[in-house]
Amino acid sequence: MPSSPSSETTRPLRIASINTNGIRAAFRKGMGDWLATRDVDILAIQEVRASTEDIEGLLGPDWNILHDPATAKGRAGVAIASRKTASIHRVELGHPDFDSAGRWLEADYEVNGTIVTVVSTYVHSGEVDTPKQVEKFTFLDSMLTRLPELAAHSERVVVLGDLNVGHRKFDIKNWKGNVKRAGFLPEERAYFDRILGAEDEADYNNGAGLGWVDVGRKAAGEMDGPFTWWSWRGQAFDNDTGWRIDYQLATPALAASVVNYTVDRADAYDQRWSDHAPVVVDYAI
């Protein structure tokens, strides 16, 4: 059975998330080199767009792979790769439309005598005034139902992945020009107000809303970014004109154990292997 290269009692649990924009292409461009240096324990992957066999072949025998592929070939797909075996995993979000969409995967891991639940999710990008946006809202509605159930299931839960919404103005470089664009619509951001609290609430991101914590914003504070996605086009990456749409949302007990948060932004445009950057968090459990 694959095991962690380091004892879980001597170092924090390192959980990372990345939208690969197609894992086979990402590995061709250098994802494997990144992964080899980061000592990750649990890796949540979105937009896999490959078979389970492909993932196993790319990551190698030291990883345990859970995969929820989309029925539509070449689209979506989420996975969780871990150094230790999950005790149980689930793929149902609670809405029949999403059971085969490759967008939601839960797994429970025993870590130092406690259960840590990890959810890899890929929220729809949406498109204003189209069925795609309706589908996105339906998915977010299902998340609002599922999150309290997860919190009741375990004190330590993290929902991570490409959530395709910038919650606050700090989460997008040119926010004023994007308020009518999918990803920064007031209606979309209101879902995050429900989850984390609105920014004008005294206990925003510290018990407001459904009580979840945006680990990235907690670590970064009131500042722009750190962004996690940049268009391939133009000078967006070089000018850091990005969006922070990749999150780790944690229950308060798990968020309290965070000791490090990093966005692994590539050093240069030609070193990118995805249009997203990995989000890496260490939890001292």
mmCIF file of C-alpha atoms in Angstrom:
data_model
loop_
_atom_site.group_PDB
_atom_site.id
_atom_site.type_symbol
_atom_site.label_atom_id
_atom_site.label_comp_id
_atom_site.label_asym_id
_atom_site.label_seq_id
_atom_site.Cartn_x
_atom_site.Cartn_y
_atom_site.Cartn_z
ATOM 1 C CA MET A 1 0.000 0.000 0.000
ATOM 2 C CA PRO A 2 1.422 3.440 -0.871
ATOM 3 C CA SER A 3 2.495 5.445 2.140
ATOM 4 C CA SER A 4 3.517 9.002 2.812
ATOM 5 C CA PRO A 5 7.205 9.759 2.377
ATOM 6 C CA SER A 6 7.104 11.515 5.754
ATOM 7 C CA SER A 7 5.482 10.517 9.022
ATOM 8 C CA GLU A 8 2.232 12.386 9.537
ATOM 9 C CA THR A 9 3.209 12.965 13.176
ATOM 10 C CA THR A 10 6.353 14.958 12.275
ATOM 11 C CA ARG A 11 5.032 17.428 9.737
ATOM 12 C CA PRO A 12 1.782 19.175 8.851
ATOM 13 C CA LEU A 13 -0.668 17.604 6.445
ATOM 14 C CA ARG A 14 -0.086 19.234 3.070
ATOM 15 C CA ILE A 15 -3.211 19.539 0.912
ATOM 16 C CA ALA A 16 -2.972 21.034 -2.569
ATOM 17 C CA SER A 17 -5.457 21.805 -5.306
ATOM 18 C CA ILE A 18 -5.033 22.459 -9.007
ATOM 19 C CA ASN A 19 -7.217 22.837 -12.063
ATOM 20 C CA THR A 20 -4.955 21.132 -14.588
ATOM 21 C CA ASN A 21 -6.904 22.186 -17.686
ATOM 22 C CA GLY A 22 -6.325 18.603 -18.835
ATOM 23 C CA ILE A 23 -3.921 16.505 -16.780
ATOM 24 C CA ARG A 24 -2.165 14.872 -19.728
ATOM 25 C CA ALA A 25 -1.276 18.250 -21.232
ATOM 26 C CA ALA A 26 -0.250 19.544 -17.799
ATOM 27 C CA PHE A 27 2.204 16.681 -17.338
ATOM 28 C CA ARG A 28 3.667 17.267 -20.779
ATOM 29 C CA LYS A 29 4.317 20.883 -19.759
ATOM 30 C CA GLY A 30 5.874 20.207 -16.346
ATOM 31 C CA MET A 31 3.275 19.328 -13.708
ATOM 32 C CA GLY A 32 5.254 16.238 -12.746
ATOM 33 C CA ASP A 33 8.327 18.323 -11.945
ATOM 34 C CA TRP A 34 6.254 20.579 -9.692
ATOM 35 C CA LEU A 35 4.650 17.643 -7.904
ATOM 36 C CA ALA A 36 8.002 15.938 -7.322
ATOM 37 C CA THR A 37 9.267 18.905 -5.312
ATOM 38 C CA ARG A 38 6.202 19.796 -3.202
ATOM 39 C CA ASP A 39 5.847 16.802 -0.859
ATOM 40 C CA VAL A 40 2.046 16.887 -1.127
ATOM 41 C CA ASP A 41 0.001 14.425 0.944
ATOM 42 C CA ILE A 42 -3.400 14.988 -0.685
ATOM 43 C CA LEU A 43 -3.883 16.520 -4.132
ATOM 44 C CA ALA A 44 -7.298 17.631 -5.386
ATOM 45 C CA ILE A 45 -7.460 17.883 -9.171
ATOM 46 C CA GLN A 46 -10.073 19.542 -11.368
ATOM 47 C CA GLU A 47 -10.625 19.472 -15.125
ATOM 48 C CA VAL A 48 -8.867 16.119 -15.288
ATOM 49 C CA ARG A 49 -10.266 15.285 -18.731
ATOM 50 C CA ALA A 50 -8.655 11.858 -18.744
ATOM 51 C CA SER A 51 -9.315 8.277 -17.668
ATOM 52 C CA THR A 52 -8.469 6.803 -14.275
ATOM 53 C CA GLU A 53 -5.814 4.715 -15.998
ATOM 54 C CA ASP A 54 -4.279 7.874 -17.448
ATOM 55 C CA ILE A 55 -4.105 9.486 -14.000
ATOM 56 C CA GLU A 56 -2.545 6.387 -12.448
ATOM 57 C CA GLY A 57 0.021 6.198 -15.222
ATOM 58 C CA LEU A 58 0.999 9.844 -14.883
ATOM 59 C CA LEU A 59 1.200 9.974 -11.079
ATOM 60 C CA GLY A 60 2.727 6.546 -10.570
ATOM 61 C CA PRO A 61 2.295 3.766 -7.992
ATOM 62 C CA ASP A 62 2.951 5.875 -4.883
ATOM 63 C CA TRP A 63 -0.452 7.546 -5.169
ATOM 64 C CA ASN A 64 -3.943 6.299 -4.370
ATOM 65 C CA ILE A 65 -6.364 7.674 -6.964
ATOM 66 C CA LEU A 66 -10.059 8.490 -6.574
ATOM 67 C CA HIS A 67 -11.717 9.798 -9.725
ATOM 68 C CA ASP A 68 -15.150 11.078 -10.672
ATOM 69 C CA PRO A 69 -15.095 11.445 -14.452
ATOM 70 C CA ALA A 70 -17.716 13.311 -16.421
ATOM 71 C CA THR A 71 -20.022 11.277 -18.626
ATOM 72 C CA ALA A 72 -19.261 13.729 -21.423
ATOM 73 C CA LYS A 73 -15.846 12.660 -22.687
ATOM 74 C CA GLY A 74 -13.142 15.314 -22.601
ATOM 75 C CA ARG A 75 -14.969 17.550 -20.134
ATOM 76 C CA ALA A 76 -14.621 18.354 -16.430
ATOM 77 C CA GLY A 77 -13.662 15.440 -14.169
ATOM 78 C CA VAL A 78 -12.386 15.723 -10.598
ATOM 79 C CA ALA A 79 -9.944 13.524 -8.730
ATOM 80 C CA ILE A 80 -8.177 13.176 -5.396
ATOM 81 C CA ALA A 81 -4.699 11.668 -5.250
ATOM 82 C CA SER A 82 -3.350 10.774 -1.828
ATOM 83 C CA ARG A 83 -0.344 9.121 -0.239
ATOM 84 C CA LYS A 84 -2.595 7.112 2.059
ATOM 85 C CA THR A 85 -5.838 5.334 1.304
ATOM 86 C CA ALA A 86 -9.153 7.049 1.984
ATOM 87 C CA SER A 87 -11.410 5.265 4.453
ATOM 88 C CA ILE A 88 -14.459 6.086 2.315
ATOM 89 C CA HIS A 89 -15.381 8.268 -0.636
ATOM 90 C CA ARG A 90 -18.593 9.699 -2.082
ATOM 91 C CA VAL A 91 -19.460 11.317 -5.409
ATOM 92 C CA GLU A 92 -23.072 12.446 -4.926
ATOM 93 C CA LEU A 93 -23.659 16.150 -4.302
ATOM 94 C CA GLY A 94 -27.360 15.586 -3.755
ATOM 95 C CA HIS A 95 -28.775 16.672 -7.101
ATOM 96 C CA PRO A 96 -29.284 14.035 -9.812
ATOM 97 C CA ASP A 97 -28.085 16.357 -12.576
ATOM 98 C CA PHE A 98 -24.593 16.364 -11.094
ATOM 99 C CA ASP A 99 -24.126 12.696 -10.231
ATOM 100 C CA SER A 100 -22.294 12.060 -13.508
ATOM 101 C CA ALA A 101 -20.964 15.553 -14.152
ATOM 102 C CA GLY A 102 -17.443 15.002 -12.798
ATOM 103 C CA ARG A 103 -17.649 18.014 -10.497
ATOM 104 C CA TRP A 104 -17.848 16.759 -6.890
ATOM 105 C CA LEU A 105 -15.800 14.130 -5.040
ATOM 106 C CA GLU A 106 -15.563 13.638 -1.268
ATOM 107 C CA ALA A 107 -13.093 11.463 0.637
ATOM 108 C CA ASP A 108 -12.459 10.785 4.334
ATOM 109 C CA TYR A 109 -8.915 10.287 5.638
ATOM 110 C CA GLU A 110 -7.780 9.280 9.109
ATOM 111 C CA VAL A 111 -5.009 11.627 10.233
ATOM 112 C CA ASN A 112 -3.512 11.319 13.709
ATOM 113 C CA GLY A 113 -6.677 9.814 15.119
ATOM 114 C CA THR A 114 -9.136 12.250 13.549
ATOM 115 C CA ILE A 115 -11.149 12.225 10.331
ATOM 116 C CA VAL A 116 -10.348 14.848 7.707
ATOM 117 C CA THR A 117 -12.854 15.148 4.867
ATOM 118 C CA VAL A 118 -11.523 16.465 1.571
ATOM 119 C CA VAL A 119 -13.781 17.591 -1.282
ATOM 120 C CA SER A 120 -12.457 18.237 -4.777
ATOM 121 C CA THR A 121 -14.953 20.324 -6.728
ATOM 122 C CA TYR A 122 -15.166 22.093 -10.059
ATOM 123 C CA VAL A 123 -17.957 24.664 -10.252
ATOM 124 C CA HIS A 124 -19.336 25.588 -13.663
ATOM 125 C CA SER A 125 -17.878 28.671 -15.321
ATOM 126 C CA GLY A 126 -21.337 29.863 -16.345
ATOM 127 C CA GLU A 127 -22.423 32.329 -19.001
ATOM 128 C CA VAL A 128 -24.799 35.213 -18.334
ATOM 129 C CA ASP A 129 -28.401 34.747 -19.504
ATOM 130 C CA THR A 130 -27.857 31.191 -20.734
ATOM 131 C CA PRO A 131 -28.728 27.696 -19.432
ATOM 132 C CA LYS A 132 -25.070 27.386 -18.401
ATOM 133 C CA GLN A 133 -25.607 30.089 -15.779
ATOM 134 C CA VAL A 134 -28.795 28.432 -14.531
ATOM 135 C CA GLU A 135 -26.866 25.181 -14.152
ATOM 136 C CA LYS A 136 -24.165 27.007 -12.193
ATOM 137 C CA PHE A 137 -26.725 28.477 -9.802
ATOM 138 C CA THR A 138 -28.293 25.035 -9.332
ATOM 139 C CA PHE A 139 -24.887 23.588 -8.486
ATOM 140 C CA LEU A 140 -24.219 26.372 -5.971
ATOM 141 C CA ASP A 141 -27.666 25.769 -4.437
ATOM 142 C CA SER A 142 -26.727 22.110 -4.001
ATOM 143 C CA MET A 143 -23.467 23.141 -2.352
ATOM 144 C CA LEU A 144 -25.355 25.298 0.157
ATOM 145 C CA THR A 145 -27.385 22.234 1.109
ATOM 146 C CA ARG A 146 -24.401 19.898 1.310
ATOM 147 C CA LEU A 147 -21.983 22.101 3.271
ATOM 148 C CA PRO A 148 -23.884 21.969 6.605
ATOM 149 C CA GLU A 149 -24.194 18.200 6.189
ATOM 150 C CA LEU A 150 -20.443 17.923 5.741
ATOM 151 C CA ALA A 151 -19.781 20.102 8.788
ATOM 152 C CA ALA A 152 -22.071 17.847 10.826
ATOM 153 C CA HIS A 153 -20.247 14.784 9.499
ATOM 154 C CA SER A 154 -16.782 15.926 10.583
ATOM 155 C CA GLU A 155 -15.232 18.863 12.443
ATOM 156 C CA ARG A 156 -12.407 18.968 9.917
ATOM 157 C CA VAL A 157 -13.556 19.432 6.336
ATOM 158 C CA VAL A 158 -11.983 21.265 3.419
ATOM 159 C CA VAL A 159 -13.768 21.990 0.147
ATOM 160 C CA LEU A 160 -11.188 22.910 -2.424
ATOM 161 C CA GLY A 161 -10.916 23.486 -6.109
ATOM 162 C CA ASP A 162 -11.897 25.804 -8.910
ATOM 163 C CA LEU A 163 -15.076 27.458 -7.627
ATOM 164 C CA ASN A 164 -15.243 29.884 -10.559
ATOM 165 C CA VAL A 165 -16.396 32.853 -8.457
ATOM 166 C CA GLY A 166 -14.408 35.786 -7.158
ATOM 167 C CA HIS A 167 -16.058 36.597 -3.840
ATOM 168 C CA ARG A 168 -14.689 40.075 -3.156
ATOM 169 C CA LYS A 169 -13.080 42.933 -5.068
ATOM 170 C CA PHE A 170 -9.693 41.722 -3.834
ATOM 171 C CA ASP A 171 -10.235 38.509 -5.791
ATOM 172 C CA ILE A 172 -10.095 40.047 -9.270
ATOM 173 C CA LYS A 173 -7.693 42.632 -10.654
ATOM 174 C CA ASN A 174 -10.196 44.672 -12.666
ATOM 175 C CA TRP A 175 -13.315 44.067 -10.610
ATOM 176 C CA LYS A 176 -15.261 47.163 -11.705
ATOM 177 C CA GLY A 177 -15.250 46.040 -15.315
ATOM 178 C CA ASN A 178 -16.443 42.535 -14.489
ATOM 179 C CA VAL A 179 -19.530 42.989 -12.317
ATOM 180 C CA LYS A 180 -21.767 41.872 -15.184
ATOM 181 C CA ARG A 181 -19.582 38.940 -16.146
ATOM 182 C CA ALA A 182 -19.979 35.331 -15.013
ATOM 183 C CA GLY A 183 -17.577 34.715 -12.164
ATOM 184 C CA PHE A 184 -18.158 38.059 -10.470
ATOM 185 C CA LEU A 185 -21.919 38.521 -10.701
ATOM 186 C CA PRO A 186 -23.563 39.878 -7.528
ATOM 187 C CA GLU A 187 -25.842 36.829 -7.544
ATOM 188 C CA GLU A 188 -22.839 34.493 -7.558
ATOM 189 C CA ARG A 189 -20.994 36.414 -4.870
ATOM 190 C CA ALA A 190 -24.106 36.260 -2.684
ATOM 191 C CA TYR A 191 -23.624 32.494 -2.432
ATOM 192 C CA PHE A 192 -20.218 33.105 -0.895
ATOM 193 C CA ASP A 193 -21.763 35.624 1.482
ATOM 194 C CA ARG A 194 -23.954 32.743 2.646
ATOM 195 C CA ILE A 195 -20.973 30.445 3.077
ATOM 196 C CA LEU A 196 -18.416 32.864 4.564
ATOM 197 C CA GLY A 197 -20.386 35.935 5.546
ATOM 198 C CA ALA A 198 -20.507 39.292 3.784
ATOM 199 C CA GLU A 199 -17.461 41.533 4.034
ATOM 200 C CA ASP A 200 -19.367 44.151 6.058
ATOM 201 C CA GLU A 201 -20.278 41.611 8.759
ATOM 202 C CA ALA A 202 -18.188 41.846 11.909
ATOM 203 C CA ASP A 203 -17.446 38.128 11.881
ATOM 204 C CA TYR A 204 -16.909 37.775 8.119
ATOM 205 C CA ASN A 205 -14.728 34.733 7.448
ATOM 206 C CA ASN A 206 -14.754 33.935 11.159
ATOM 207 C CA GLY A 207 -18.102 32.316 11.903
ATOM 208 C CA ALA A 208 -20.515 34.348 9.778
ATOM 209 C CA GLY A 209 -22.805 32.773 7.198
ATOM 210 C CA LEU A 210 -22.593 28.999 7.342
ATOM 211 C CA GLY A 211 -19.400 29.386 9.349
ATOM 212 C CA TRP A 212 -16.831 28.285 6.786
ATOM 213 C CA VAL A 213 -13.431 29.950 6.456
ATOM 214 C CA ASP A 214 -11.759 31.084 3.237
ATOM 215 C CA VAL A 215 -8.252 29.950 4.108
ATOM 216 C CA GLY A 216 -6.634 31.999 1.346
ATOM 217 C CA ARG A 217 -8.247 35.282 2.345
ATOM 218 C CA LYS A 218 -7.556 34.598 6.027
ATOM 219 C CA ALA A 219 -3.874 34.117 5.209
ATOM 220 C CA ALA A 220 -3.507 36.990 2.736
ATOM 221 C CA GLY A 221 -5.572 39.585 4.541
ATOM 222 C CA GLU A 222 -7.171 42.623 2.918
ATOM 223 C CA MET A 223 -5.103 42.835 -0.251
ATOM 224 C CA ASP A 224 -5.413 42.062 -3.939
ATOM 225 C CA GLY A 225 -5.006 38.381 -4.733
ATOM 226 C CA PRO A 226 -3.045 36.293 -4.499
ATOM 227 C CA PHE A 227 -4.544 35.405 -7.868
ATOM 228 C CA THR A 228 -4.815 31.809 -9.037
ATOM 229 C CA TRP A 229 -5.964 32.094 -12.664
ATOM 230 C CA TRP A 230 -4.769 34.177 -15.603
ATOM 231 C CA SER A 231 -5.853 34.135 -19.221
ATOM 232 C CA TRP A 232 -3.379 32.648 -21.666
ATOM 233 C CA ARG A 233 -3.979 35.661 -23.890
ATOM 234 C CA GLY A 234 -2.174 38.989 -23.951
ATOM 235 C CA GLN A 235 -0.127 40.183 -20.980
ATOM 236 C CA ALA A 236 -2.536 39.003 -18.276
ATOM 237 C CA PHE A 237 0.011 36.775 -16.545
ATOM 238 C CA ASP A 238 2.963 39.150 -16.885
ATOM 239 C CA ASN A 239 0.865 42.018 -15.489
ATOM 240 C CA ASP A 240 -0.702 39.801 -12.820
ATOM 241 C CA THR A 241 -4.157 40.648 -14.153
ATOM 242 C CA GLY A 242 -5.766 37.595 -12.635
ATOM 243 C CA TRP A 243 -8.640 36.159 -10.662
ATOM 244 C CA ARG A 244 -8.599 34.312 -7.339
ATOM 245 C CA ILE A 245 -11.154 31.594 -8.058
ATOM 246 C CA ASP A 246 -9.347 28.559 -6.606
ATOM 247 C CA TYR A 247 -10.143 28.113 -2.928
ATOM 248 C CA GLN A 248 -9.656 26.018 0.152
ATOM 249 C CA LEU A 249 -12.804 26.525 2.255
ATOM 250 C CA ALA A 250 -12.406 24.920 5.666
ATOM 251 C CA THR A 251 -14.497 24.329 8.741
ATOM 252 C CA PRO A 252 -13.328 26.448 11.704
ATOM 253 C CA ALA A 253 -11.579 23.554 13.460
ATOM 254 C CA LEU A 254 -9.519 22.741 10.386
ATOM 255 C CA ALA A 255 -8.901 26.388 9.491
ATOM 256 C CA ALA A 256 -7.470 26.960 12.965
ATOM 257 C CA SER A 257 -4.736 24.428 12.189
ATOM 258 C CA VAL A 258 -3.407 26.218 9.079
ATOM 259 C CA VAL A 259 0.301 26.982 9.354
ATOM 260 C CA ASN A 260 1.109 27.908 5.755
ATOM 261 C CA TYR A 261 -0.732 29.007 2.602
ATOM 262 C CA THR A 262 0.931 29.322 -0.797
ATOM 263 C CA VAL A 263 -0.125 29.970 -4.376
ATOM 264 C CA ASP A 264 2.549 28.367 -6.557
ATOM 265 C CA ARG A 265 2.577 30.974 -9.308
ATOM 266 C CA ALA A 266 4.997 30.125 -12.107
ATOM 267 C CA ASP A 267 8.115 32.275 -12.318
ATOM 268 C CA ALA A 268 7.485 33.077 -15.982
ATOM 269 C CA TYR A 269 4.783 32.735 -18.623
ATOM 270 C CA ASP A 270 6.619 29.973 -20.495
ATOM 271 C CA GLN A 271 6.940 27.915 -17.286
ATOM 272 C CA ARG A 272 3.172 27.589 -16.807
ATOM 273 C CA TRP A 273 1.625 24.154 -17.227
ATOM 274 C CA SER A 274 -1.960 25.301 -16.596
ATOM 275 C CA ASP A 275 -3.849 28.572 -16.727
ATOM 276 C CA HIS A 276 -4.389 28.039 -12.971
ATOM 277 C CA ALA A 277 -1.756 27.935 -10.223
ATOM 278 C CA PRO A 278 -1.703 25.300 -7.462
ATOM 279 C CA VAL A 279 -3.014 26.322 -4.043
ATOM 280 C CA VAL A 280 -1.032 24.590 -1.285
ATOM 281 C CA VAL A 281 -1.973 24.641 2.407
ATOM 282 C CA ASP A 282 -0.289 23.009 5.414
ATOM 283 C CA TYR A 283 -2.534 21.888 8.280
ATOM 284 C CA ALA A 284 -0.968 20.992 11.644
ATOM 285 C CA ILE A 285 -3.357 18.271 12.780
#
